[in-house]
Coordinates of N, CA, C and O in Angstrom, one line a residue:
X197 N -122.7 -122.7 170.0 CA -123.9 -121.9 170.2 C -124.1 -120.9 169.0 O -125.2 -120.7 168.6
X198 N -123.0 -120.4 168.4 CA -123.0 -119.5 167.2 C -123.5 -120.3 166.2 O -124.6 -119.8 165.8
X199 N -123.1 -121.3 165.6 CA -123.5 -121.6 164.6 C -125.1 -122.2 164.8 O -125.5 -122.2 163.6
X200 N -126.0 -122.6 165.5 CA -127.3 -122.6 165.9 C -128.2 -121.2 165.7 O -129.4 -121.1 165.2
X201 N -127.3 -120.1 166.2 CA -128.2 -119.1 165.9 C -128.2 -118.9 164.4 O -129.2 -118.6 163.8
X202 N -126.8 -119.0 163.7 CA -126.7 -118.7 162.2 C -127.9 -119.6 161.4 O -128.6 -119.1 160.6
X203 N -127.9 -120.9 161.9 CA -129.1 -121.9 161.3 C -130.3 -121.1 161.1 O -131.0 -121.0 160.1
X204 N -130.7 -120.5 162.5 CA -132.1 -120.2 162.7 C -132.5 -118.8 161.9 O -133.6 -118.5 161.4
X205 N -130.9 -117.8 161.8 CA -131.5 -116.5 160.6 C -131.6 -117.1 159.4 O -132.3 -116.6 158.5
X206 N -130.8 -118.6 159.2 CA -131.0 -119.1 157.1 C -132.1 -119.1 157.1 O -132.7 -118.6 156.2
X207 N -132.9 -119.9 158.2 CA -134.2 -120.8 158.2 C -135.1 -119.5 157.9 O -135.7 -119.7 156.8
X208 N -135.5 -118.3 158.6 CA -136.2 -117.9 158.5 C -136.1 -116.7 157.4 O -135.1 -116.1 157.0
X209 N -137.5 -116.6 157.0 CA -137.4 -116.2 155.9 C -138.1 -114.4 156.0 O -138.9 -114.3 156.9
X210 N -138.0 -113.6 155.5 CA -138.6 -112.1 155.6 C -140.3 -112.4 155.7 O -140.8 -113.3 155.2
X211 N -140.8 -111.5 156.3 CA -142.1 -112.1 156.5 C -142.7 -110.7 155.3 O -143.9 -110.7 155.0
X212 N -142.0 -109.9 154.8 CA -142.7 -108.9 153.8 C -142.4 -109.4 152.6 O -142.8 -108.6 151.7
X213 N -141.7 -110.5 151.9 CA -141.5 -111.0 151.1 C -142.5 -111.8 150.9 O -142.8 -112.5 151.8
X214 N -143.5 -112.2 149.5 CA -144.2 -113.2 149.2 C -143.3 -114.0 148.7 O -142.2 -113.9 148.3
X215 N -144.4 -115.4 149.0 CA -143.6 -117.1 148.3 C -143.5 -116.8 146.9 O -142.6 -117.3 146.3
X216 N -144.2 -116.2 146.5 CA -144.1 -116.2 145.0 C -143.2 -115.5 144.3 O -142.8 -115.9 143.2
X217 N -142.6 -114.4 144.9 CA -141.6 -113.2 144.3 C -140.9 -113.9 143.8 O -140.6 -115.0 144.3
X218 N -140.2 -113.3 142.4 CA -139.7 -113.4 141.9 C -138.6 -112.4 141.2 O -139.3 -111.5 140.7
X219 N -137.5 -112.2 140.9 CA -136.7 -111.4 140.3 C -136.6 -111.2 138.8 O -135.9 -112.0 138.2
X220 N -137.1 -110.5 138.3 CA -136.8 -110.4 136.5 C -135.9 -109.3 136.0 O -136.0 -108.1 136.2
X221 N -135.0 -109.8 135.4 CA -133.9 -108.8 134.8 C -134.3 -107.7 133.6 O -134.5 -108.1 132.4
X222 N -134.4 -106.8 133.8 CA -134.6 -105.8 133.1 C -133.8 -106.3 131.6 O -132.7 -106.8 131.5
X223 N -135.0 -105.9 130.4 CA -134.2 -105.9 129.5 C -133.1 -104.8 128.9 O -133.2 -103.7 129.3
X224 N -132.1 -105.1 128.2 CA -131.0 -104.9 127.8 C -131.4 -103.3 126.7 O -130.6 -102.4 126.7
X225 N -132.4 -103.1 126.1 CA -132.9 -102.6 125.1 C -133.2 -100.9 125.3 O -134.2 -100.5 125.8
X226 N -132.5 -100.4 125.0 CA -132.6 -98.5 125.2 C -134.0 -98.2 124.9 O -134.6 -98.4 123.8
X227 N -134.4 -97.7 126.0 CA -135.8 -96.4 125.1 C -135.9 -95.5 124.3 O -135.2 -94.5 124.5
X228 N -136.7 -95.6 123.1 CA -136.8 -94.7 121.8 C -137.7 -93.7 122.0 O -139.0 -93.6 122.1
X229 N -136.5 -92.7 122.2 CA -137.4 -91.5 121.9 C -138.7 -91.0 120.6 O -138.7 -91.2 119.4
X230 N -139.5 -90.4 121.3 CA -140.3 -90.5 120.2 C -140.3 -89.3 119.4 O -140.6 -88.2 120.0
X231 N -140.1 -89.2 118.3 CA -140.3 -87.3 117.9 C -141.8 -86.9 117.8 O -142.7 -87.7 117.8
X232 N -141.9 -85.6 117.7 CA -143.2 -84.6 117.9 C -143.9 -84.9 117.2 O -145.1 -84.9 117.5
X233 N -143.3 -85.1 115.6 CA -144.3 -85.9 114.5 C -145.1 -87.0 115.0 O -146.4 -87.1 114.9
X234 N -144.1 -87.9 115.6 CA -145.2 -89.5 116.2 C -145.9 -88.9 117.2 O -147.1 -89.1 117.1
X235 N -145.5 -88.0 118.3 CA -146.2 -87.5 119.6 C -147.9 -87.3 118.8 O -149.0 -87.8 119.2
X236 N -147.6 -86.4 117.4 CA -149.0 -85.9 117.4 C -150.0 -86.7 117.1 O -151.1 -86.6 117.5
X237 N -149.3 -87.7 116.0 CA -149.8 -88.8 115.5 C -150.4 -89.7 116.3 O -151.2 -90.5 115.8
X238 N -149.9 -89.8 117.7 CA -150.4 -90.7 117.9 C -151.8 -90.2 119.0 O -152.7 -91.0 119.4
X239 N -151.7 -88.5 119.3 CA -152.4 -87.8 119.8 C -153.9 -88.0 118.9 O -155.0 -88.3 119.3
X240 N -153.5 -87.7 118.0 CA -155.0 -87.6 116.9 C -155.9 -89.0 116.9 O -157.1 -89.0 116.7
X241 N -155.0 -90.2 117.3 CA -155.9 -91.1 117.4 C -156.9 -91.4 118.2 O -158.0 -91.9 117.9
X242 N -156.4 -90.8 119.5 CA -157.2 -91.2 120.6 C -158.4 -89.9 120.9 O -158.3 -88.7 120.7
X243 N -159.8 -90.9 121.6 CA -160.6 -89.7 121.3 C -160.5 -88.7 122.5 O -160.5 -89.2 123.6
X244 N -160.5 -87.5 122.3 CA -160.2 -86.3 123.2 C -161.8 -85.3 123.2 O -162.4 -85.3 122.2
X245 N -162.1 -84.7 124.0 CA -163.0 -83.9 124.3 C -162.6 -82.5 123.5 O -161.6 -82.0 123.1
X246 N -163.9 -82.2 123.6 CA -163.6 -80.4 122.6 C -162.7 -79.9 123.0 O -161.8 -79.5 122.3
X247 N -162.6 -79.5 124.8 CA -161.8 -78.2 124.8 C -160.7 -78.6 126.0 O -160.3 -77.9 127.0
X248 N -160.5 -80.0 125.4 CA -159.2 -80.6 125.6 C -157.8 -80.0 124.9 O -157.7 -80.3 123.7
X249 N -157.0 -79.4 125.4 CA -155.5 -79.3 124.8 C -154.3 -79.9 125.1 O -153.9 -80.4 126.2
X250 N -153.5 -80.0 123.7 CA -152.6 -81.0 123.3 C -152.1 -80.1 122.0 O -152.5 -79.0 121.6
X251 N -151.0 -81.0 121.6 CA -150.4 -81.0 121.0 C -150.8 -80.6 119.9 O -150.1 -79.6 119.7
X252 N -151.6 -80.7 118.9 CA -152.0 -80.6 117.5 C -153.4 -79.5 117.7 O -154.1 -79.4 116.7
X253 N -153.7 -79.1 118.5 CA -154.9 -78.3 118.8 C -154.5 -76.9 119.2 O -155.1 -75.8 119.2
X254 N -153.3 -77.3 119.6 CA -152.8 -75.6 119.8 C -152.6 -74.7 118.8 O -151.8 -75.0 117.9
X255 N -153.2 -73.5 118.7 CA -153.0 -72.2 117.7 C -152.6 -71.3 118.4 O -153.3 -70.8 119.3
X256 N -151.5 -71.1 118.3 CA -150.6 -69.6 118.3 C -151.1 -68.4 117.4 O -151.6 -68.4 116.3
X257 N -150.8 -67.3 118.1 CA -151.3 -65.9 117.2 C -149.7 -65.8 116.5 O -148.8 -66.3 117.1
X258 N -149.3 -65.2 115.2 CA -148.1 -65.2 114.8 C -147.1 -63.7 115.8 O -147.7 -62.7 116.3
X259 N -146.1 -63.9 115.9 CA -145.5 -63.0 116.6 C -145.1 -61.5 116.0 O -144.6 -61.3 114.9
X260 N -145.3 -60.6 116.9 CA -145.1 -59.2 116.6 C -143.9 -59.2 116.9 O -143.4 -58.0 116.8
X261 N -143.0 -60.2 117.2 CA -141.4 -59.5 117.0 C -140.8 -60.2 116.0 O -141.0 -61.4 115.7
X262 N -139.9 -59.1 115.2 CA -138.8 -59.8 113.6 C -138.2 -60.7 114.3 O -137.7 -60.5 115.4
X263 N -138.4 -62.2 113.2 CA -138.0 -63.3 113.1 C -135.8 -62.8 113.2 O -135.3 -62.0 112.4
X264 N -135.4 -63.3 114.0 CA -134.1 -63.0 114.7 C -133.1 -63.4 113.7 O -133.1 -64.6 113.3
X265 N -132.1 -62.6 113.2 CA -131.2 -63.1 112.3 C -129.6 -64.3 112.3 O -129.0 -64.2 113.4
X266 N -129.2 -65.0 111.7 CA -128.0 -65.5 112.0 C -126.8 -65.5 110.9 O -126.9 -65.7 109.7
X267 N -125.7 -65.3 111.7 CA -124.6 -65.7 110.2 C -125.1 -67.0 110.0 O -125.6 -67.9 110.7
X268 N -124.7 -66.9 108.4 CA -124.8 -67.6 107.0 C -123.6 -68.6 107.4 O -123.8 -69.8 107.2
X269 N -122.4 -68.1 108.1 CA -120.9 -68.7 108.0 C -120.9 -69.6 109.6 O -120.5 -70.8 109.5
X270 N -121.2 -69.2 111.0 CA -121.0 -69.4 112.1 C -122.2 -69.9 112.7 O -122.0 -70.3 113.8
X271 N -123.5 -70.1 112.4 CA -124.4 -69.5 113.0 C -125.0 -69.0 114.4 O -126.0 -69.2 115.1
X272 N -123.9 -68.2 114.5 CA -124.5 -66.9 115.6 C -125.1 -65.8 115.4 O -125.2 -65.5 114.2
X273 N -125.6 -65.0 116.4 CA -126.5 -64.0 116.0 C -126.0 -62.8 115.3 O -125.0 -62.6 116.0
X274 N -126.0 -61.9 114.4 CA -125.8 -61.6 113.1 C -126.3 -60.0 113.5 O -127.2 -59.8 114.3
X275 N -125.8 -59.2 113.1 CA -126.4 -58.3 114.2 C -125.6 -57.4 112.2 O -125.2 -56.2 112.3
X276 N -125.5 -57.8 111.4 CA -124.3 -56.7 109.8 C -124.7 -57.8 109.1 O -124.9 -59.0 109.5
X277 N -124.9 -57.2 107.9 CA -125.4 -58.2 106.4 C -124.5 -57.3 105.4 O -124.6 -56.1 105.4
X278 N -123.6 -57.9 104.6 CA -122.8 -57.3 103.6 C -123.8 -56.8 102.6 O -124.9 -57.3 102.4
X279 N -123.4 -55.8 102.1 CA -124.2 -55.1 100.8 C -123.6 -55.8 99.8 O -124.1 -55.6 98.6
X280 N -123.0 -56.2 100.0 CA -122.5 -56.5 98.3 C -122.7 -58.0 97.8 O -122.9 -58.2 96.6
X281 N -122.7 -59.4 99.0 CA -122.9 -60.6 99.0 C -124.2 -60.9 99.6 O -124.6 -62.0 99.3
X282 N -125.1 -60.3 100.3 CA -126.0 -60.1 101.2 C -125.9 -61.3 102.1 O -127.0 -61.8 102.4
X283 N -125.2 -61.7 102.4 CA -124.4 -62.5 103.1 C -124.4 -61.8 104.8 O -123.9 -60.7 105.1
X284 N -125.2 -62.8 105.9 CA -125.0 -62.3 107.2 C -123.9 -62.5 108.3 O -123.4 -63.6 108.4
X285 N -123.5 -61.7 108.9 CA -122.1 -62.4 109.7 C -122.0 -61.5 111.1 O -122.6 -60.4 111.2
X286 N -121.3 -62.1 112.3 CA -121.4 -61.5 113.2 C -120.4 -60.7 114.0 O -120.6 -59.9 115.0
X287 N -119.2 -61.1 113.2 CA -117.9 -59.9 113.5 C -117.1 -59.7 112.5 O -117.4 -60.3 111.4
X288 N -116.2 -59.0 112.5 CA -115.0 -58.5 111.7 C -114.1 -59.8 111.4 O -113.3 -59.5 110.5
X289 N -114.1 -61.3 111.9 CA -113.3 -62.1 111.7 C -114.3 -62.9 110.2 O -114.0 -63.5 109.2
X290 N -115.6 -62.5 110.7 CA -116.5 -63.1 109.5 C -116.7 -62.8 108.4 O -116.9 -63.6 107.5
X291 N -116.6 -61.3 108.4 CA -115.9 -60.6 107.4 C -114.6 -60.6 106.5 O -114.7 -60.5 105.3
X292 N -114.0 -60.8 106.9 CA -112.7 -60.9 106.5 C -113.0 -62.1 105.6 O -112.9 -61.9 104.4
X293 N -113.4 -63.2 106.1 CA -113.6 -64.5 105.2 C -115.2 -64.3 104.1 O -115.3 -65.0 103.1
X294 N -115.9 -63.7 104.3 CA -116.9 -63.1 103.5 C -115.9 -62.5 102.1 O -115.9 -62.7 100.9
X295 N -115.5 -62.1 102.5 CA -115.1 -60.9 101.4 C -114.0 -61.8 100.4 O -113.9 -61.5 99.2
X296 N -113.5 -62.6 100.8 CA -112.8 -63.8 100.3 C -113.1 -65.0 99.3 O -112.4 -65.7 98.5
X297 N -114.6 -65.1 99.7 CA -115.4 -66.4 99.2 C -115.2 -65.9 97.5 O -115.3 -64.7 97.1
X298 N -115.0 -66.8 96.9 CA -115.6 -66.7 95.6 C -117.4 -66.7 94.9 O -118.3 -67.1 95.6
X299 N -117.6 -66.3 94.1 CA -118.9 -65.8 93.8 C -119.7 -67.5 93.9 O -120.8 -67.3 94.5
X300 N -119.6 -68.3 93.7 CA -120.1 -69.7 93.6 C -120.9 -69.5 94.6 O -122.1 -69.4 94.7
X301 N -119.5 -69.7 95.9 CA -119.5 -70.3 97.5 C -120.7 -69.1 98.2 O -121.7 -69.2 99.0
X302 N -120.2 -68.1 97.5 CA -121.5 -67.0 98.1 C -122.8 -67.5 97.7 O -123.7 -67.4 98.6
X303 N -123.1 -67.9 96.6 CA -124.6 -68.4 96.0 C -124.8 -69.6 97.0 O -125.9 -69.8 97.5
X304 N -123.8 -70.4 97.2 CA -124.1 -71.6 97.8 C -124.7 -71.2 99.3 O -125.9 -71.6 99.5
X305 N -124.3 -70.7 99.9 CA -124.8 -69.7 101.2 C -126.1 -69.1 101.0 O -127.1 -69.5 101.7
X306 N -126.3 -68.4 100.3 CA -127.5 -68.0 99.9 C -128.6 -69.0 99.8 O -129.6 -69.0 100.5
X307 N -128.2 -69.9 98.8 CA -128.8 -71.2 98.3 C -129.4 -72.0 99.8 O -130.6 -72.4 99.8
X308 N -128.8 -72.1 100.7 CA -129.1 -72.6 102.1 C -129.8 -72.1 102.9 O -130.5 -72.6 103.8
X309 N -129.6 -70.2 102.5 CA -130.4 -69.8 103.6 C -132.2 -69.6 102.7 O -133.3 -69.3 103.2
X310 N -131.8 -70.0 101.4 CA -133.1 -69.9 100.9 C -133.5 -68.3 100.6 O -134.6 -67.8 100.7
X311 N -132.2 -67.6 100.2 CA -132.4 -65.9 99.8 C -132.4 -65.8 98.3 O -132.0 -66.9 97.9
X312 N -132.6 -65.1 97.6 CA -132.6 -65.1 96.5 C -131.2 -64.6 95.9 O -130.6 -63.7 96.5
X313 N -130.6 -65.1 94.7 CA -129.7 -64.5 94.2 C -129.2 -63.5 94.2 O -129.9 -62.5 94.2
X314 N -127.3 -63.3 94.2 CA -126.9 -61.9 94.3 C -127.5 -61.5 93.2 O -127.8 -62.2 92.2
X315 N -127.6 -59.8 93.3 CA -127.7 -59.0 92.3 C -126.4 -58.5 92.1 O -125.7 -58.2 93.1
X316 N -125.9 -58.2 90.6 CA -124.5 -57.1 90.8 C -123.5 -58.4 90.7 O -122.3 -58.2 90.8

């Protein structure tokens, strides 16, 4: 008697399933992020209404607060700038190694943060 009923659940089939379904395996292939540059690029193509906003239409007013400083060596927030290397740093351990650099390695610092040459 068991195996009769087992016949009759193979036989039938889900009634919310179509004859047609079918299963497809997802491809293997990671999604590429896109950067902001393509975002905008690809924003500008398509046509948008006047006072539509997006991406490349936004204008910012420039900010009333100073642009925030960082050590040169760590970059954490920097709160002391040497007088003598103008070199920025955020504690006494950064210091210590400031004061150490040879005159090169200080320009090279400099050189990165895009400050102008020691004087002196």
């Amino acid at each position: 008697m068991s195996t009769n009923v087992d016949d009759q659940k193979l036989e039938q089939k889900p009634v919310f399933k179509a004859s047609s379904f079918q299963i497809i395996k997802a491809s293997k292939k990671k999604y590429v992020w896109k950067s902001l540059k393509q975002i905008i690029a690809s924003e500008k193509t398509l046509p948008w209404p006047e006072d539509c906003v997006h991406y490349g239409s936004i204008n910012a007013p420039p900010s009333f607060k100073p642009p925030q400083k960082f050590s040169d060596l760590s970059g954490l927030p920097a709160p002391y700038t040497d007088p003598q290397t103008r070199l920025r740093y955020a504690n006494k351990e950064e210091y210590a190694t400031i004061i150490d650099l040879p005159m090169d390695i200080t320009a090279g610092y400099l050189a990165l943060r895009g400050a102008t040459s020691i004087v002196g």
